[in-house]
Amino acid sequence: MSCFEQAPLGGMKAALAGQESVTSQRSLLRLRMLWAGRMRLGTVGILLVLVHTAAACEFGPVPYRVTGIVCRMTKPAALLLNQETAQVIQAAFRNAKFPNITGERSVRLLGKVAYGLSNIQVNDLSIEQSEVELKENDAIDIAIKNVTAFFKGTLTYGYAGAWFLQLFHSVDFEIESSIDLQINIKLMCQEEQVAADASDCYLSFHKLTLHLQGDKEPGWLKQLFTDFISFTLKFVLKREVCKEINFLAQVLANFVHDLAANFVRDEDIGLDISLASDPLIKANYLESHHKGLVMYKNYSDVFSDSVYSPSLLTESRMLYFWLSEHILNSLASAAFLDERLVMTISGKKLQELFEIEDTEVQQKAVQLIFQGTSYNDSVAKVWSLTHPEISLQPEGTVVKSLVAVEINIFPPGEEPLMVLYMEKEITVTIQAAYAEKKLILRPSDSRTEFKVFKCTADLSEDDQSIRNFLQKMISVVGIPEVISRIEPALTSLMNSKGLHLFEIRNPEIITRKGYLIVQLDFSFPNHLLLDFLQKGF
């Protein structure tokens, strides 16, 4: 029941029904609607609490054993993010949907006064200082001091005196406030992903001044409403601003999760990045542990012998990613099953392969294999016969695979002819680096062993020399050519999927026995984080 449907205002409303103006009726209707909206918000809040309580995750007794990916963000990164906090808090204030405020109060001599504040919005906002602290095993503590905020809106009020005099008025208002904001963000697991809970949020008001119609001088009306509106207004501001901050925190958590999920997904191949344990908050870093199981059609990936330990990562860089060797092997298996480990070479590229040197042996090899057919009418196909085996070592990533090479010629006016077929076991050590927004893969060592060698031409006594030439061609030109085909795809993947929000600085890719570490610093150029938040609404 609305406060206006209770005595004495209800009785006076009936007695003076014929005398009410159109303005009075609109004011009453507005206040009724605001009161009903207030009740609905309370119901929504209870439902949100129930949903929040119901979500939980369960983990095994030794979560590190099933950890395939680890993400660690250190205190320097938290301090950098804190520089963006002012922008995020401003977005929270400006995007908060402040509900209309209603109430009533008995005032001596005037009778019962009902009021409503509507169309509340932020008019101006400034933040003086923001500090962040990582409270171990507890929360991310953010203290924002001296927030100066101006709100504007419309005040509608009505009162009835002892002589049954009833008046209704609307007046524009401005509220000047000085606020300190304390946010304690807890990290938890919900639906197997990191969730940020910023509901532990407090606003402390040092100043809250009501100005009516731009009048800066105190008057009886301002004095009347300031006292009993201020408490309700503080409550509403706290509730709505903190709710918006909590929402923004979860938006950012979801964004990071989706970014990671998309980053490790390419068409049908992806990684399960659901949590292997609850996220950690330490005094100098935040850390999350993920399963990292490969997802591909009916491919079943199992992992339970991770070598991860927190001591494997340091705290000198802003951001760390730890990846198990198992993940790379599983990704290679999925790529093999998806028939992606296939490439063709023709034309100029094929010519570059076979003309790495100008020797008699090279000229004989070209003549015997291509039989006078031009490179433009020839195609070399290279593919993996088995899924590659990947081993992470201090010297680099060691890849071992059984590879087939087939060369077909297409003489004009004749049937296509396969002129060369080879199967060879290749072992190559690759060192990876990232510079100028490009992934660089360098083969540092390679070994090739022929398993099958078939050629339609009669090589006779030139057989071994031609084999030696082909082996040199594969090592010097062929393997780098295959790797060069991989680099752009991986670079495109790393520079897309939302990573444009970050300016990556001084990245390092470090391989150790059984695992790989990517460590880097980053920044947010031109407030791109704020732009993302604003576009997200």
PDB file of C-alpha atoms in Angstrom, residues 1 33 41 47-49 56 64 72 84 89 104 196 211 227 317 332 341 356 363 379 382 399 430 454 491 526-527:
ATOM      1  CA  MET A   1       0.000   0.000   0.000  1.00  0.00           C
ATOM      2  CA  MET A  33       4.810   4.391  -8.819  1.00  0.00           C
ATOM      3  CA  LEU A  41      13.953  -3.675  -5.996  1.00  0.00           C
ATOM      4  CA  LEU A  47      16.760 -13.264  -5.498  1.00  0.00           C
ATOM      5  CA  LEU A  48      20.294 -12.146  -6.348  1.00  0.00           C
ATOM      6  CA  VAL A  49      21.506 -13.223  -2.919  1.00  0.00           C
ATOM      7  CA  ALA A  56      29.803 -23.080  -5.916  1.00  0.00           C
ATOM      8  CA  TYR A  64      47.723 -28.835  -8.713  1.00  0.00           C
ATOM      9  CA  ARG A  72      49.623 -15.012 -12.207  1.00  0.00           C
ATOM     10  CA  GLU A  84      42.601   2.963 -14.280  1.00  0.00           C
ATOM     11  CA  ILE A  89      34.643   4.256 -10.771  1.00  0.00           C
ATOM     12  CA  GLU A 104       6.898  10.794   4.083  1.00  0.00           C
ATOM     13  CA  ALA A 196      34.707 -11.210  -8.676  1.00  0.00           C
ATOM     14  CA  HIS A 211      20.465  22.876  -3.294  1.00  0.00           C
ATOM     15  CA  ASP A 227      17.464  16.389   7.278  1.00  0.00           C
ATOM     16  CA  ARG A 317      57.013  -9.192 -14.069  1.00  0.00           C
ATOM     17  CA  ALA A 332      49.274 -31.119 -31.757  1.00  0.00           C
ATOM     18  CA  LEU A 341      49.262 -30.557 -40.551  1.00  0.00           C
ATOM     19  CA  ILE A 356      69.322 -23.136 -52.582  1.00  0.00           C
ATOM     20  CA  GLN A 363      71.154 -29.492 -61.338  1.00  0.00           C
ATOM     21  CA  VAL A 379      53.311 -29.256 -56.646  1.00  0.00           C
ATOM     22  CA  VAL A 382      53.999 -32.097 -47.152  1.00  0.00           C
ATOM     23  CA  VAL A 399      59.235 -31.399 -32.056  1.00  0.00           C
ATOM     24  CA  ILE A 430      62.416 -24.407 -31.963  1.00  0.00           C
ATOM     25  CA  LYS A 454      60.935 -43.494 -53.952  1.00  0.00           C
ATOM     26  CA  THR A 491      50.691 -14.018 -34.454  1.00  0.00           C
ATOM     27  CA  ASN A 526      44.586   5.802 -24.202  1.00  0.00           C
ATOM     28  CA  HIS A 527      42.167   4.414 -21.617  1.00  0.00           C
TER      29      HIS A 527
END
